[in-house]
């Protein structure tokens, strides 16, 4: 995912994390691993001609972001401003049951602040890959999965995957990875 947007909107985080919930609510074998990081950073430079903003984190690290033309409140950002950054990364693995085909898909979501509002917005990317269980070993905790391109790969199944003993040959395993970032200018 590109971190090129100067954005905000916590609602996008809720949408991004809710993507995994329906499948996991079916009480199927699986796991979810999520990490949320939040920090207030400072705008150390703004280049209006290049439409870039350089942010400096609390540990002194810097990153320069290209701001897209769609970010219509770019003119309000100045060096010295503070920006609240929220970053979410989540991976969900679950069994969707027998049948179905292996596949892959990606969805991207972007929300920008309205013209004249506080600069900010959010962007999220959700990648989902499904594969069919071809063979498995409960004792050795591995499964051979046939992916969307027809290749079979052996994967080790960590102990954090609950109810592995319920997975059967022919089941479809889904891996869903979500990344989201939201940035909001903090008024001083």
mmCIF file of N, CA and C in Angstrom, residues 75-157:
data_model
loop_
_atom_site.group_PDB
_atom_site.id
_atom_site.type_symbol
_atom_site.label_atom_id
_atom_site.label_comp_id
_atom_site.label_asym_id
_atom_site.label_seq_id
_atom_site.Cartn_x
_atom_site.Cartn_y
_atom_site.Cartn_z
ATOM 1 N N UNK A 75 -3.385 23.237 1.099
ATOM 2 C CA UNK A 75 -2.920 24.610 1.341
ATOM 3 C C UNK A 75 -2.973 25.009 2.818
ATOM 4 N N UNK A 76 -3.684 24.261 3.662
ATOM 5 C CA UNK A 76 -3.783 24.572 5.087
ATOM 6 C C UNK A 76 -2.621 24.021 5.912
ATOM 7 N N UNK A 77 -1.813 23.129 5.331
ATOM 8 C CA UNK A 77 -0.745 22.462 6.082
ATOM 9 C C UNK A 77 0.505 23.325 6.069
ATOM 10 N N UNK A 78 1.135 23.454 7.254
ATOM 11 C CA UNK A 78 2.338 24.280 7.383
ATOM 12 C C UNK A 78 3.382 23.535 8.211
ATOM 13 N N UNK A 79 4.660 23.886 7.992
ATOM 14 C CA UNK A 79 5.722 23.337 8.826
ATOM 15 C C UNK A 79 5.418 23.714 10.274
ATOM 16 N N UNK A 80 5.639 22.782 11.180
ATOM 17 C CA UNK A 80 5.346 22.995 12.593
ATOM 18 C C UNK A 80 4.006 22.420 13.023
ATOM 19 N N UNK A 81 3.126 22.118 12.076
ATOM 20 C CA UNK A 81 1.838 21.499 12.414
ATOM 21 C C UNK A 81 2.075 20.105 12.982
ATOM 22 N N UNK A 82 1.116 19.661 13.786
ATOM 23 C CA UNK A 82 1.158 18.311 14.348
ATOM 24 C C UNK A 82 0.098 17.462 13.646
ATOM 25 N N UNK A 83 0.443 16.193 13.410
ATOM 26 C CA UNK A 83 -0.442 15.279 12.699
ATOM 27 C C UNK A 83 -0.579 14.005 13.527
ATOM 28 N N UNK A 84 -1.829 13.581 13.756
ATOM 29 C CA UNK A 84 -2.105 12.315 14.412
ATOM 30 C C UNK A 84 -2.112 11.231 13.338
ATOM 31 N N UNK A 85 -1.265 10.208 13.518
ATOM 32 C CA UNK A 85 -1.168 9.104 12.564
ATOM 33 C C UNK A 85 -1.641 7.829 13.253
ATOM 34 N N UNK A 86 -2.546 7.111 12.597
ATOM 35 C CA UNK A 86 -3.001 5.807 13.081
ATOM 36 C C UNK A 86 -2.736 4.798 11.976
ATOM 37 N N UNK A 87 -2.098 3.686 12.349
ATOM 38 C CA UNK A 87 -1.770 2.641 11.382
ATOM 39 C C UNK A 87 -2.290 1.306 11.903
ATOM 40 N N UNK A 88 -2.969 0.569 11.051
ATOM 41 C CA UNK A 88 -3.511 -0.739 11.393
ATOM 42 C C UNK A 88 -2.966 -1.757 10.411
ATOM 43 N N UNK A 89 -2.523 -2.892 10.936
ATOM 44 C CA UNK A 89 -2.173 -4.028 10.100
ATOM 45 C C UNK A 89 -2.809 -5.253 10.735
ATOM 46 N N UNK A 90 -3.572 -5.993 9.943
ATOM 47 C CA UNK A 90 -4.303 -7.147 10.460
ATOM 48 C C UNK A 90 -4.242 -8.282 9.452
ATOM 49 N N UNK A 91 -4.019 -9.491 9.950
ATOM 50 C CA UNK A 91 -4.066 -10.685 9.116
ATOM 51 C C UNK A 91 -5.057 -11.655 9.747
ATOM 52 N N UNK A 92 -5.982 -12.131 8.939
ATOM 53 C CA UNK A 92 -6.971 -13.107 9.399
ATOM 54 C C UNK A 92 -6.869 -14.345 8.515
ATOM 55 N N UNK A 93 -6.836 -15.503 9.147
ATOM 56 C CA UNK A 93 -6.858 -16.783 8.446
ATOM 57 C C UNK A 93 -8.076 -17.539 8.937
ATOM 58 N N UNK A 94 -8.842 -18.100 8.017
ATOM 59 C CA UNK A 94 -10.010 -18.863 8.431
ATOM 60 C C UNK A 94 -10.405 -19.856 7.350
ATOM 61 N N UNK A 95 -11.139 -20.867 7.756
ATOM 62 C CA UNK A 95 -11.641 -21.880 6.838
ATOM 63 C C UNK A 95 -13.057 -21.490 6.465
ATOM 64 N N UNK A 96 -13.314 -21.402 5.164
ATOM 65 C CA UNK A 96 -14.658 -21.022 4.734
ATOM 66 C C UNK A 96 -15.528 -22.236 4.447
ATOM 67 N N UNK A 97 -14.974 -23.427 4.582
ATOM 68 C CA UNK A 97 -15.748 -24.645 4.363
ATOM 69 C C UNK A 97 -15.343 -25.323 3.069
ATOM 70 N N UNK A 98 -15.979 -26.452 2.780
ATOM 71 C CA UNK A 98 -15.653 -27.217 1.580
ATOM 72 C C UNK A 98 -16.274 -26.561 0.350
ATOM 73 N N UNK A 99 -15.682 -26.866 -0.779
ATOM 74 C CA UNK A 99 -16.183 -26.338 -2.044
ATOM 75 C C UNK A 99 -15.667 -24.942 -2.306
ATOM 76 N N UNK A 100 -15.976 -24.423 -3.451
ATOM 77 C CA UNK A 100 -15.485 -23.108 -3.814
ATOM 78 C C UNK A 100 -14.154 -23.234 -4.527
ATOM 79 N N UNK A 101 -13.744 -22.155 -5.109
ATOM 80 C CA UNK A 101 -12.507 -22.154 -5.886
ATOM 81 C C UNK A 101 -11.489 -21.245 -5.244
ATOM 82 N N UNK A 102 -10.224 -21.546 -5.487
ATOM 83 C CA UNK A 102 -9.159 -20.670 -5.026
ATOM 84 C C UNK A 102 -9.238 -19.368 -5.812
ATOM 85 N N UNK A 103 -8.832 -18.273 -5.183
ATOM 86 C CA UNK A 103 -8.888 -16.991 -5.870
ATOM 87 C C UNK A 103 -8.090 -15.935 -5.133
ATOM 88 N N UNK A 104 -8.010 -14.770 -5.735
ATOM 89 C CA UNK A 104 -7.303 -13.643 -5.121
ATOM 90 C C UNK A 104 -8.018 -12.362 -5.515
ATOM 91 N N UNK A 105 -8.053 -11.420 -4.585
ATOM 92 C CA UNK A 105 -8.709 -10.139 -4.854
ATOM 93 C C UNK A 105 -8.080 -9.065 -3.968
ATOM 94 N N UNK A 106 -8.176 -7.827 -4.414
ATOM 95 C CA UNK A 106 -7.709 -6.691 -3.615
ATOM 96 C C UNK A 106 -8.757 -5.597 -3.694
ATOM 97 N N UNK A 107 -9.014 -4.970 -2.529
ATOM 98 C CA UNK A 107 -9.929 -3.833 -2.465
ATOM 99 C C UNK A 107 -9.200 -2.693 -1.779
ATOM 100 N N UNK A 108 -9.349 -1.508 -2.329
ATOM 101 C CA UNK A 108 -8.751 -0.318 -1.739
ATOM 102 C C UNK A 108 -9.854 0.681 -1.443
ATOM 103 N N UNK A 109 -9.709 1.366 -0.303
ATOM 104 C CA UNK A 109 -10.695 2.367 0.108
ATOM 105 C C UNK A 109 -9.956 3.647 0.460
ATOM 106 N N UNK A 110 -10.502 4.782 0.047
ATOM 107 C CA UNK A 110 -9.906 6.086 0.358
ATOM 108 C C UNK A 110 -11.013 7.021 0.806
ATOM 109 N N UNK A 111 -10.756 7.754 1.887
ATOM 110 C CA UNK A 111 -11.686 8.774 2.370
ATOM 111 C C UNK A 111 -10.877 10.041 2.580
ATOM 112 N N UNK A 112 -11.323 11.149 2.014
ATOM 113 C CA UNK A 112 -10.646 12.434 2.154
ATOM 114 C C UNK A 112 -11.519 13.410 2.919
ATOM 115 N N UNK A 113 -10.876 14.348 3.598
ATOM 116 C CA UNK A 113 -11.617 15.393 4.305
ATOM 117 C C UNK A 113 -12.332 16.276 3.287
ATOM 118 N N UNK A 114 -13.499 16.820 3.643
ATOM 119 C CA UNK A 114 -14.215 17.703 2.717
ATOM 120 C C UNK A 114 -13.465 19.019 2.543
ATOM 121 N N UNK A 115 -13.684 19.677 1.412
ATOM 122 C CA UNK A 115 -13.046 20.964 1.131
ATOM 123 C C UNK A 115 -13.369 21.934 2.257
ATOM 124 N N UNK A 116 -12.310 22.575 2.757
ATOM 125 C CA UNK A 116 -12.464 23.543 3.834
ATOM 126 C C UNK A 116 -12.398 22.930 5.218
ATOM 127 N N UNK A 117 -12.440 21.621 5.310
ATOM 128 C CA UNK A 117 -12.370 20.944 6.607
ATOM 129 C C UNK A 117 -10.936 20.797 7.076
ATOM 130 N N UNK A 118 -10.773 20.169 8.226
ATOM 131 C CA UNK A 118 -9.441 19.898 8.741
ATOM 132 C C UNK A 118 -8.748 18.918 7.809
ATOM 133 N N UNK A 119 -7.525 19.234 7.364
ATOM 134 C CA UNK A 119 -6.828 18.317 6.465
ATOM 135 C C UNK A 119 -6.688 16.938 7.094
ATOM 136 N N UNK A 120 -6.962 15.918 6.297
ATOM 137 C CA UNK A 120 -6.847 14.555 6.776
ATOM 138 C C UNK A 120 -7.597 13.603 5.881
ATOM 139 N N UNK A 121 -7.550 12.332 6.242
ATOM 140 C CA UNK A 121 -8.239 11.302 5.493
ATOM 141 C C UNK A 121 -7.683 9.952 5.877
ATOM 142 N N UNK A 122 -8.061 8.920 5.125
ATOM 143 C CA UNK A 122 -7.604 7.567 5.416
ATOM 144 C C UNK A 122 -7.568 6.754 4.135
ATOM 145 N N UNK A 123 -6.715 5.745 4.161
ATOM 146 C CA UNK A 123 -6.630 4.815 3.041
ATOM 147 C C UNK A 123 -6.466 3.415 3.624
ATOM 148 N N UNK A 124 -7.134 2.453 3.010
ATOM 149 C CA UNK A 124 -7.029 1.065 3.456
ATOM 150 C C UNK A 124 -6.931 0.164 2.238
ATOM 151 N N UNK A 125 -6.197 -0.923 2.404
ATOM 152 C CA UNK A 125 -6.057 -1.919 1.351
ATOM 153 C C UNK A 125 -6.301 -3.290 1.974
ATOM 154 N N UNK A 126 -7.172 -4.073 1.345
ATOM 155 C CA UNK A 126 -7.482 -5.415 1.819
ATOM 156 C C UNK A 126 -7.166 -6.389 0.684
ATOM 157 N N UNK A 127 -6.264 -7.333 0.963
ATOM 158 C CA UNK A 127 -5.902 -8.359 -0.014
ATOM 159 C C UNK A 127 -6.394 -9.687 0.533
ATOM 160 N N UNK A 128 -7.104 -10.440 -0.302
ATOM 161 C CA UNK A 128 -7.641 -11.728 0.116
ATOM 162 C C UNK A 128 -7.220 -12.800 -0.886
ATOM 163 N N UNK A 129 -6.673 -13.890 -0.356
ATOM 164 C CA UNK A 129 -6.273 -15.027 -1.174
ATOM 165 C C UNK A 129 -6.910 -16.273 -0.567
ATOM 166 N N UNK A 130 -7.521 -17.087 -1.407
ATOM 167 C CA UNK A 130 -8.099 -18.338 -0.925
ATOM 168 C C UNK A 130 -7.427 -19.502 -1.643
ATOM 169 N N UNK A 131 -7.309 -20.616 -0.925
ATOM 170 C CA UNK A 131 -6.651 -21.805 -1.463
ATOM 171 C C UNK A 131 -7.387 -23.039 -0.958
ATOM 172 N N UNK A 132 -7.295 -24.120 -1.708
ATOM 173 C CA UNK A 132 -7.967 -25.370 -1.370
ATOM 174 C C UNK A 132 -6.982 -26.307 -0.663
ATOM 175 N N UNK A 133 -7.435 -26.937 0.425
ATOM 176 C CA UNK A 133 -6.610 -27.891 1.159
ATOM 177 C C UNK A 133 -6.511 -29.172 0.329
ATOM 178 N N UNK A 134 -5.281 -29.540 -0.054
ATOM 179 C CA UNK A 134 -5.040 -30.750 -0.852
ATOM 180 C C UNK A 134 -4.627 -31.928 0.026
ATOM 181 N N UNK A 135 -3.864 -31.648 1.091
ATOM 182 C CA UNK A 135 -3.403 -32.687 2.022
ATOM 183 C C UNK A 135 -3.052 -31.993 3.323
ATOM 184 N N UNK A 136 -3.029 -32.769 4.432
ATOM 185 C CA UNK A 136 -2.650 -32.167 5.707
ATOM 186 C C UNK A 136 -2.193 -33.213 6.701
ATOM 187 N N UNK A 137 -1.478 -32.742 7.720
ATOM 188 C CA UNK A 137 -1.045 -33.599 8.816
ATOM 189 C C UNK A 137 -1.363 -32.882 10.113
ATOM 190 N N UNK A 138 -2.268 -33.459 10.892
ATOM 191 C CA UNK A 138 -2.624 -32.859 12.178
ATOM 192 C C UNK A 138 -1.455 -32.978 13.162
ATOM 193 N N UNK A 139 -0.767 -34.121 13.119
ATOM 194 C CA UNK A 139 0.323 -34.368 14.057
ATOM 195 C C UNK A 139 1.502 -33.423 13.808
ATOM 196 N N UNK A 140 1.895 -33.254 12.555
ATOM 197 C CA UNK A 140 3.031 -32.401 12.205
ATOM 198 C C UNK A 140 2.618 -30.946 11.962
ATOM 199 N N UNK A 141 1.331 -30.674 11.970
ATOM 200 C CA UNK A 141 0.753 -29.328 11.814
ATOM 201 C C UNK A 141 1.199 -28.652 10.511
ATOM 202 N N UNK A 142 0.887 -29.276 9.379
ATOM 203 C CA UNK A 142 1.101 -28.660 8.085
ATOM 204 C C UNK A 142 -0.095 -28.954 7.193
ATOM 205 N N UNK A 143 -0.220 -28.131 6.153
ATOM 206 C CA UNK A 143 -1.271 -28.335 5.150
ATOM 207 C C UNK A 143 -0.705 -27.987 3.787
ATOM 208 N N UNK A 144 -1.063 -28.777 2.777
ATOM 209 C CA UNK A 144 -0.724 -28.464 1.394
ATOM 210 C C UNK A 144 -1.909 -27.717 0.804
ATOM 211 N N UNK A 145 -1.669 -26.511 0.326
ATOM 212 C CA UNK A 145 -2.731 -25.651 -0.199
ATOM 213 C C UNK A 145 -2.511 -25.379 -1.689
ATOM 214 N N UNK A 146 -3.579 -25.551 -2.484
ATOM 215 C CA UNK A 146 -3.533 -25.222 -3.909
ATOM 216 C C UNK A 146 -4.123 -23.821 -4.077
ATOM 217 N N UNK A 147 -3.261 -22.903 -4.528
ATOM 218 C CA UNK A 147 -3.650 -21.501 -4.656
ATOM 219 C C UNK A 147 -4.316 -21.175 -5.973
ATOM 220 N N UNK A 148 -4.598 -19.879 -6.199
ATOM 221 C CA UNK A 148 -5.323 -19.452 -7.392
ATOM 222 C C UNK A 148 -4.581 -19.714 -8.701
ATOM 223 N N UNK A 149 -3.247 -19.850 -8.652
ATOM 224 C CA UNK A 149 -2.484 -20.116 -9.876
ATOM 225 C C UNK A 149 -2.261 -21.613 -10.091
ATOM 226 N N UNK A 150 -2.862 -22.451 -9.233
ATOM 227 C CA UNK A 150 -2.758 -23.891 -9.384
ATOM 228 C C UNK A 150 -1.556 -24.516 -8.709
ATOM 229 N N UNK A 151 -0.684 -23.723 -8.119
ATOM 230 C CA UNK A 151 0.501 -24.260 -7.448
ATOM 231 C C UNK A 151 0.122 -24.745 -6.048
ATOM 232 N N UNK A 152 0.777 -25.841 -5.629
ATOM 233 C CA UNK A 152 0.561 -26.382 -4.293
ATOM 234 C C UNK A 152 1.743 -25.983 -3.423
ATOM 235 N N UNK A 153 1.427 -25.434 -2.246
ATOM 236 C CA UNK A 153 2.464 -25.035 -1.294
ATOM 237 C C UNK A 153 2.151 -25.650 0.062
ATOM 238 N N UNK A 154 3.199 -26.145 0.708
ATOM 239 C CA UNK A 154 3.050 -26.668 2.065
ATOM 240 C C UNK A 154 3.256 -25.516 3.041
ATOM 241 N N UNK A 155 2.314 -25.356 3.959
ATOM 242 C CA UNK A 155 2.433 -24.317 4.981
ATOM 243 C C UNK A 155 2.382 -24.967 6.354
ATOM 244 N N UNK A 156 3.220 -24.464 7.246
ATOM 245 C CA UNK A 156 3.180 -24.906 8.637
ATOM 246 C C UNK A 156 2.048 -24.181 9.329
ATOM 247 N N UNK A 157 1.335 -24.879 10.173
ATOM 248 C CA UNK A 157 0.184 -24.309 10.868
ATOM 249 C C UNK A 157 0.588 -24.065 12.321
#
